[in-house]
Amino acid sequence: MLILHFIQCFFFFFQAEDGIRDAQESRGLGDVYKRQVVGLSPLAALLGLILLSPSSFETSANQSSDLAASGSSAEYLRLVGSTLTKPRYLLFTLYLLLCNATPDTGKVSFYFYSNALHLTEQQIAVCSSIDQAAILLSMLIYPHTFARKSVRWTMSWGVLIVTALQSSSLLLFSHSNRILGIPDFAAACMTTLICTCASNLTLVPLISLMAMMCPAGLEGIVFSFFSSVTNFSSDIVQAQSSSMAMKYFGIDAHNFSNIVQFQTCVLFLWLTPVALLWMLPTEEELLDISAGIEPSDDRDPIPEIPMKAVDVKARIMVDM
């Protein structure tokens, strides 16, 4: 297990900044060099796409005979490639890449809690525990809220509702909680609970949509591809966009003069799924995928009406 962990990770060594610990793995105190682990699980999944034999997967009914006859990795990769290069899959892949690349406020919040609000280690630990509890709470709330709505409703109106709830963090960053008589620690706990619980409500519909986008016979590899794109965007691209946003607004471990402007900009960027709603598949496309119908199939958009039914309808109109 240790060898597998070593294979899946790169180790970077860096000088800790002013003894500040952030939420990243293996960060430490003091002016010393620490280890930073960057997971490569998405790359491992893509490597498995190339190395695994196609005989270990159940292929679709339309192409199973071809793969059974050839049994080659080239044919399997050609099938996967032809599937993922279709317009509806390319649009959905781009949607996952862009929506998960928006800046994150986790690092800024930690610096703000430590150096602006001066919360103790015990208080930050309590906020971390509330963050984990909020994830479970969101799973209990989800069946009674967004689970009753369609995916498109969730990724449009649901995102607007979630972003409005997450805007409550502006009260803490602007110190408006002190005007209302709310202590900083209590405000930090409430902000953590609301923001974490709200953000996870839109996570389950997106994962469900990733599963529904998988064609028959290629469920495992297509879902792994979507997961790899999501992890790449959230782990790598999002880290770069967050750093660029912090640099643009001049925010670091000790300077928070523009944190309200930073948070406002990030909140607007979190509305990206609403602007990209047109990239999501329609209900008809999802039904076609589940039925194994290709978009290039010759199908009549309007079902044929029997001639007898037309005659009856014409008589009724004449009688009227």
XYZ file of N, CA and C in Angstrom, residues 102-275:
522
model
N -12.881 27.266 -11.158
C -13.070 28.567 -10.520
C -12.290 28.625 -9.208
N -11.833 29.808 -8.797
C -11.006 29.923 -7.592
C -11.708 29.408 -6.343
N -10.899 28.942 -5.418
C -11.389 28.440 -4.134
C -10.951 29.391 -3.032
N -11.735 29.476 -1.975
C -11.432 30.409 -0.879
C -10.918 29.698 0.367
N -10.619 28.411 0.269
C -10.197 27.676 1.460
C -8.920 28.207 2.078
N -7.913 28.474 1.241
C -6.630 28.961 1.761
C -6.770 30.365 2.338
N -7.517 31.218 1.641
C -7.729 32.583 2.127
C -8.483 32.560 3.456
N -9.489 31.712 3.556
C -10.256 31.621 4.805
C -9.378 31.181 5.959
N -8.486 30.221 5.693
C -7.616 29.752 6.771
C -6.683 30.863 7.241
N -6.079 31.590 6.305
C -5.223 32.713 6.679
C -6.008 33.763 7.456
N -7.240 34.014 7.006
C -8.068 35.035 7.663
C -8.424 34.602 9.074
N -8.786 33.339 9.252
C -9.112 32.845 10.585
C -7.903 32.927 11.511
N -6.718 32.616 10.985
C -5.517 32.545 11.826
C -4.963 33.922 12.160
N -4.837 34.779 11.150
C -4.090 36.024 11.334
C -4.956 37.268 11.454
N -6.206 37.210 11.004
C -7.094 38.368 11.135
C -8.036 38.214 12.325
N -8.638 37.032 12.449
C -9.527 36.782 13.580
C -8.788 36.243 14.792
N -7.554 35.767 14.570
C -6.706 35.246 15.651
C -7.395 34.107 16.414
N -7.989 33.199 15.667
C -8.576 32.022 16.295
C -7.471 31.077 16.757
N -7.704 30.407 17.859
C -6.717 29.471 18.377
C -6.754 28.161 17.585
N -5.778 27.303 17.847
C -5.727 26.010 17.172
C -6.955 25.171 17.514
N -7.409 25.246 18.758
C -8.598 24.495 19.158
C -9.834 25.004 18.428
N -9.944 26.311 18.270
C -11.103 26.873 17.569
C -11.085 26.517 16.088
N -9.905 26.531 15.475
C -9.800 26.132 14.069
C -10.128 24.649 13.918
N -9.729 23.847 14.912
C -10.073 22.425 14.879
C -11.584 22.223 14.963
N -12.250 23.043 15.750
C -13.708 22.964 15.840
C -14.334 23.325 14.498
N -13.825 24.361 13.835
C -14.333 24.740 12.512
C -14.120 23.602 11.513
N -12.982 22.921 11.611
C -12.730 21.784 10.726
C -13.711 20.650 10.987
N -14.029 20.406 12.253
C -15.007 19.372 12.585
C -16.399 19.753 12.079
N -16.743 21.033 12.195
C -18.029 21.499 11.674
C -18.074 21.336 10.164
N -16.947 21.540 9.497
C -16.885 21.371 8.053
C -17.209 19.937 7.651
N -16.668 18.965 8.381
C -16.953 17.561 8.086
C -18.406 17.204 8.419
N -18.906 17.753 9.521
C -20.298 17.483 9.892
C -21.265 18.100 8.881
N -20.881 19.237 8.295
C -21.745 19.894 7.306
C -21.887 19.046 6.052
N -20.859 18.279 5.718
C -20.940 17.388 4.558
C -21.999 16.319 4.797
N -22.001 15.744 5.996
C -23.028 14.751 6.323
C -24.416 15.379 6.374
N -24.487 16.594 6.898
C -25.775 17.275 6.981
C -26.333 17.544 5.587
N -25.473 17.903 4.654
C -25.940 18.165 3.291
C -26.514 16.909 2.649
N -25.952 15.743 2.983
C -26.480 14.493 2.442
C -27.862 14.171 3.015
N -28.131 14.645 4.226
C -29.454 14.449 4.819
C -30.475 15.432 4.257
N -30.006 16.626 3.916
C -30.905 17.640 3.373
C -31.205 17.382 1.907
N -30.249 16.843 1.184
C -30.380 16.700 -0.269
C -31.637 15.937 -0.703
N -31.991 14.777 -0.102
C -33.191 14.065 -0.582
C -34.475 14.871 -0.486
N -34.511 15.875 0.391
C -35.721 16.666 0.580
C -35.675 17.999 -0.170
N -34.579 18.256 -0.880
C -34.441 19.544 -1.584
C -34.135 19.304 -3.062
N -32.856 19.311 -3.419
C -32.469 19.265 -4.823
C -32.725 17.910 -5.468
N -32.871 16.861 -4.689
C -33.126 15.539 -5.269
C -34.481 15.493 -5.966
N -35.377 16.382 -5.613
C -36.705 16.417 -6.220
C -36.738 17.251 -7.507
N -35.596 17.848 -7.867
C -35.529 18.708 -9.042
C -34.684 18.047 -10.127
N -34.805 18.550 -11.346
C -34.006 18.046 -12.451
C -32.573 18.559 -12.340
N -31.687 17.942 -13.104
C -30.286 18.346 -13.076
C -30.125 19.769 -13.592
N -30.836 20.103 -14.653
C -30.726 21.453 -15.204
C -31.253 22.506 -14.221
N -32.301 22.188 -13.487
C -32.800 23.126 -12.474
C -31.742 23.302 -11.380
N -31.133 22.206 -10.972
C -30.128 22.278 -9.906
C -28.918 23.095 -10.327
N -28.465 22.887 -11.569
C -27.274 23.596 -12.035
C -27.580 25.007 -12.510
N -28.805 25.456 -12.394
C -29.155 26.845 -12.713
C -29.691 27.533 -11.465
N -30.954 27.278 -11.137
C -31.537 27.885 -9.943
C -30.878 27.382 -8.668
N -30.514 26.105 -8.647
C -29.835 25.571 -7.469
C -28.507 26.251 -7.212
N -27.736 26.497 -8.275
C -26.459 27.194 -8.125
C -26.668 28.622 -7.637
N -27.724 29.276 -8.124
C -28.025 30.635 -7.654
C -28.362 30.640 -6.160
N -29.133 29.654 -5.718
C -29.490 29.576 -4.302
C -28.250 29.288 -3.448
N -27.433 28.352 -3.913
C -26.221 27.998 -3.168
C -25.265 29.189 -3.079
N -25.093 29.914 -4.180
C -24.195 31.073 -4.170
C -24.724 32.162 -3.242
N -26.053 32.336 -3.206
C -26.629 33.322 -2.282
C -26.351 32.941 -0.832
N -26.425 31.646 -0.526
C -26.109 31.194 0.838
C -24.634 31.385 1.150
N -23.775 31.110 0.178
C -22.345 31.251 0.419
C -21.908 32.704 0.533
N -22.727 33.610 0.039
C -22.402 35.029 0.183
C -22.479 35.496 1.632
N -22.984 34.643 2.517
C -22.993 34.988 3.944
C -21.585 35.151 4.497
N -20.584 34.618 3.793
C -19.196 34.775 4.236
C -18.751 36.232 4.189
N -19.431 37.053 3.383
C -19.073 38.474 3.325
C -19.300 39.164 4.664
N -20.264 38.683 5.449
C -20.491 39.265 6.783
C -19.275 39.078 7.669
N -18.649 37.909 7.564
C -17.469 37.638 8.381
C -16.250 38.377 7.856
N -16.046 38.367 6.528
C -14.860 39.004 5.965
C -14.890 40.520 6.112
N -16.089 41.100 6.158
C -16.206 42.549 6.338
C -16.340 42.947 7.804
N -16.276 41.972 8.702
C -16.420 42.189 10.151
C -17.790 42.765 10.506
N -18.781 42.545 9.650
C -20.131 43.015 9.968
C -20.738 42.233 11.120
N -20.212 41.055 11.385
C -20.720 40.267 12.509
C -20.499 40.976 13.836
N -19.437 41.749 13.911
C -19.160 42.479 15.148
C -20.192 43.583 15.364
N -20.646 44.173 14.257
C -21.694 45.198 14.378
C -22.992 44.583 14.881
N -23.241 43.326 14.466
C -24.452 42.628 14.902
C -24.280 41.980 16.273
N -23.105 42.098 16.848
C -22.863 41.531 18.165
C -22.563 40.037 18.161
N -22.163 39.499 17.024
C -21.837 38.077 16.921
C -20.332 37.908 17.053
N -19.836 37.100 17.981
C -18.389 36.900 18.130
C -17.781 36.301 16.868
N -16.494 36.538 16.674
C -15.816 36.069 15.475
C -15.840 34.537 15.371
N -15.625 33.857 16.479
C -15.602 32.400 16.449
C -16.967 31.831 16.074
N -18.020 32.389 16.661
C -19.369 31.928 16.319
C -19.693 32.215 14.862
N -19.291 33.385 14.374
C -19.537 33.719 12.971
C -18.751 32.805 12.040
N -17.524 32.462 12.429
C -16.717 31.549 11.612
C -17.348 30.159 11.560
N -17.877 29.691 12.675
C -18.542 28.382 12.706
C -19.794 28.379 11.837
N -20.597 29.428 11.930
C -21.816 29.504 11.124
C -21.492 29.608 9.641
N -20.461 30.391 9.298
C -20.063 30.529 7.902
C -19.586 29.202 7.335
N -18.785 28.473 8.111
C -18.295 27.165 7.677
C -19.445 26.200 7.462
N -20.387 26.186 8.391
C -21.526 25.273 8.283
C -22.373 25.585 7.050
N -22.706 26.856 6.846
C -23.587 27.236 5.743
C -22.903 27.006 4.395
N -21.659 27.460 4.265
C -20.968 27.376 2.976
C -20.690 25.932 2.579
N -20.236 25.107 3.512
C -19.925 23.715 3.187
C -21.192 22.941 2.868
N -22.214 23.127 3.660
C -23.474 22.416 3.433
C -24.087 22.820 2.096
N -24.048 24.110 1.778
C -24.641 24.578 0.528
C -23.875 24.083 -0.685
N -22.549 24.122 -0.623
C -21.750 23.736 -1.792
C -21.910 22.266 -2.130
N -22.139 21.420 -1.146
C -22.258 19.982 -1.397
C -23.621 19.595 -1.952
N -24.592 20.481 -1.878
C -25.919 20.159 -2.410
C -25.913 20.030 -3.932
N -25.001 20.717 -4.607
C -24.917 20.628 -6.065
C -23.904 19.584 -6.520
N -23.258 18.920 -5.583
C -22.241 17.930 -5.954
C -22.870 16.623 -6.411
N -23.888 16.159 -5.694
C -24.516 14.874 -6.022
C -25.176 14.905 -7.399
N -25.937 15.944 -7.775
C -26.516 15.950 -9.124
C -25.477 15.902 -10.231
N -24.333 16.560 -10.023
C -23.303 16.549 -11.047
C -22.690 15.157 -11.191
N -22.463 14.473 -10.065
C -21.940 13.107 -10.127
C -22.964 12.178 -10.774
N -24.229 12.383 -10.455
C -25.278 11.573 -11.077
C -25.312 11.796 -12.582
N -25.129 13.044 -13.005
C -25.118 13.333 -14.433
C -23.912 12.683 -15.108
N -22.779 12.664 -14.435
C -21.607 11.969 -14.969
C -21.904 10.493 -15.194
N -22.644 9.882 -14.276
C -22.999 8.470 -14.428
C -24.003 8.267 -15.558
N -24.967 9.180 -15.684
C -25.966 9.040 -16.740
C -25.390 9.276 -18.125
N -24.269 9.979 -18.211
C -23.637 10.239 -19.497
C -22.823 9.055 -20.012
N -22.684 8.009 -19.219
C -21.869 6.863 -19.618
C -22.679 5.931 -20.518
N -22.198 5.622 -21.724
C -22.928 4.719 -22.615
C -22.828 3.278 -22.145
N -23.739 2.452 -22.598
C -23.753 1.042 -22.213
C -22.489 0.343 -22.692
N -21.877 -0.419 -21.798
C -20.663 -1.147 -22.115
C -19.394 -0.384 -21.837
N -19.483 0.947 -21.669
C -18.304 1.774 -21.399
C -18.486 2.588 -20.126
N -19.349 2.114 -19.245
C -19.673 2.894 -18.047
C -18.436 3.188 -17.202
N -17.641 2.146 -16.950
C -16.501 2.308 -16.047
C -15.462 3.267 -16.570
N -15.080 3.104 -17.832
C -13.985 3.916 -18.355
C -14.411 5.342 -18.622
N -15.656 5.567 -19.054
C -16.129 6.919 -19.311
C -16.315 7.675 -17.999
N -16.848 6.990 -16.983
C -16.995 7.647 -15.687
C -15.620 7.974 -15.094
N -14.652 7.080 -15.278
C -13.285 7.360 -14.803
C -12.692 8.551 -15.532
N -12.992 8.668 -16.817
C -12.497 9.817 -17.580
C -13.092 11.115 -17.052
N -14.409 11.137 -16.828
C -15.046 12.337 -16.286
C -14.484 12.673 -14.896
N -14.262 11.646 -14.071
C -13.694 11.872 -12.741
C -12.282 12.428 -12.841
N -11.503 11.933 -13.810
C -10.138 12.430 -13.997
C -10.143 13.893 -14.415
N -11.054 14.253 -15.311
C -11.158 15.651 -15.733
C -11.546 16.538 -14.556
N -12.497 16.063 -13.751
C -12.925 16.832 -12.578
C -11.788 17.004 -11.582
N -11.059 15.931 -11.302
C -9.944 16.012 -10.355
C -8.819 16.890 -10.888
N -8.537 16.780 -12.169
C -7.492 17.628 -12.768
C -7.867 19.104 -12.646
N -9.120 19.411 -12.923
C -9.559 20.803 -12.869
C -9.571 21.341 -11.444
N -10.100 20.543 -10.508
C -10.225 21.017 -9.121
C -8.898 20.991 -8.369
N -8.004 20.057 -8.701
C -6.737 19.947 -7.965
C -5.630 20.804 -8.556
N -5.594 20.958 -9.863
C -4.477 21.645 -10.509
C -4.902 23.011 -11.035
N -5.924 23.037 -11.890
C -6.333 24.307 -12.497
C -6.899 25.247 -11.440
N -7.704 24.714 -10.526
C -8.284 25.561 -9.488
C -7.211 26.149 -8.573
N -6.172 25.377 -8.285
C -5.084 25.895 -7.451
C -4.395 27.077 -8.126
N -4.206 26.993 -9.448
C -3.570 28.092 -10.161
C -4.486 29.312 -10.239
N -5.765 29.092 -10.501
C -6.696 30.227 -10.570
C -6.843 30.899 -9.208
N -6.812 30.107 -8.130
C -6.890 30.688 -6.786
C -5.656 31.537 -6.486
N -4.486 31.027 -6.867
C -3.258 31.801 -6.642
C -3.250 33.083 -7.452
N -3.724 33.018 -8.690
C -3.787 34.222 -9.516
C -4.752 35.245 -8.936
N -5.894 34.772 -8.428
C -6.857 35.695 -7.827
C -6.298 36.344 -6.561
N -5.619 35.551 -5.738
C -5.007 36.110 -4.529
C -3.939 37.137 -4.882
N -3.146 36.846 -5.889
C -2.096 37.784 -6.301
C -2.696 39.058 -6.875
N -3.773 38.925 -7.641
C -4.400 40.101 -8.254
C -4.953 41.044 -7.190
N -5.579 40.483 -6.146
C -6.162 41.316 -5.091
C -5.169 41.596 -3.960
N -3.938 41.126 -4.104
C -2.909 41.421 -3.104
C -3.137 40.764 -1.766
N -3.694 39.569 -1.764
C -3.983 38.861 -0.516
C -2.894 37.836 -0.258
N -2.368 37.839 0.944
C -1.408 36.823 1.362
C -1.727 36.432 2.793
N -0.749 35.857 3.487
C -0.999 35.357 4.841
C -1.272 36.464 5.844
N -0.943 37.719 5.504
C -1.094 38.804 6.479
C -1.857 40.008 5.937
N -2.097 40.067 4.652
C -2.766 41.226 4.057
C -4.153 40.807 3.588
N -5.180 41.419 4.194
C -6.572 41.086 3.853
C -7.378 42.344 3.521
N -6.698 43.362 3.055
C -7.385 44.630 2.810
C -8.421 44.524 1.695
N -8.209 43.627 0.745
C -9.139 43.477 -0.383
C -9.888 42.147 -0.340
N -10.047 41.589 0.842
C -10.665 40.270 0.921
C -12.151 40.305 0.555
N -12.826 41.410 0.818
C -14.238 41.510 0.449
C -14.376 41.545 -1.069
N -13.520 42.321 -1.739
C -13.545 42.354 -3.199
C -13.186 40.991 -3.777
N -12.221 40.330 -3.154
C -11.829 38.987 -3.601
C -12.995 38.013 -3.502
N -13.670 38.015 -2.366
C -14.783 37.087 -2.163
C -15.940 37.406 -3.102
N -16.203 38.675 -3.347
C -17.271 39.051 -4.265
C -16.983 38.567 -5.680
N -15.741 38.716 -6.116
C -15.348 38.243 -7.441
C -15.483 36.729 -7.540
N -15.069 36.019 -6.496
C -15.156 34.559 -6.501
C -16.612 34.108 -6.536
N -17.479 34.798 -5.814
C -18.898 34.449 -5.826
C -19.497 34.579 -7.223
N -19.104 35.606 -7.949
C -19.599 35.755 -9.319
C -19.049 34.651 -10.217
N -17.798 34.259 -9.999
C -17.217 33.183 -10.804
C -17.881 31.844 -10.496
N -18.383 31.693 -9.283
C -19.074 30.450 -8.925
C -20.414 30.323 -9.656
N -20.841 31.356 -10.340
C -22.059 31.290 -11.154
C -21.779 30.790 -12.574
N -20.546 30.352 -12.815
C -20.177 29.844 -14.140
C -21.101 28.730 -14.625
N -21.516 27.759 -13.777
C -22.424 26.713 -14.274
C -23.723 27.250 -14.865
N -24.185 28.390 -14.391
C -25.422 28.962 -14.942
C -25.184 29.452 -16.364
N -24.040 30.104 -16.595
C -23.731 30.605 -17.927
C -23.456 29.476 -18.917
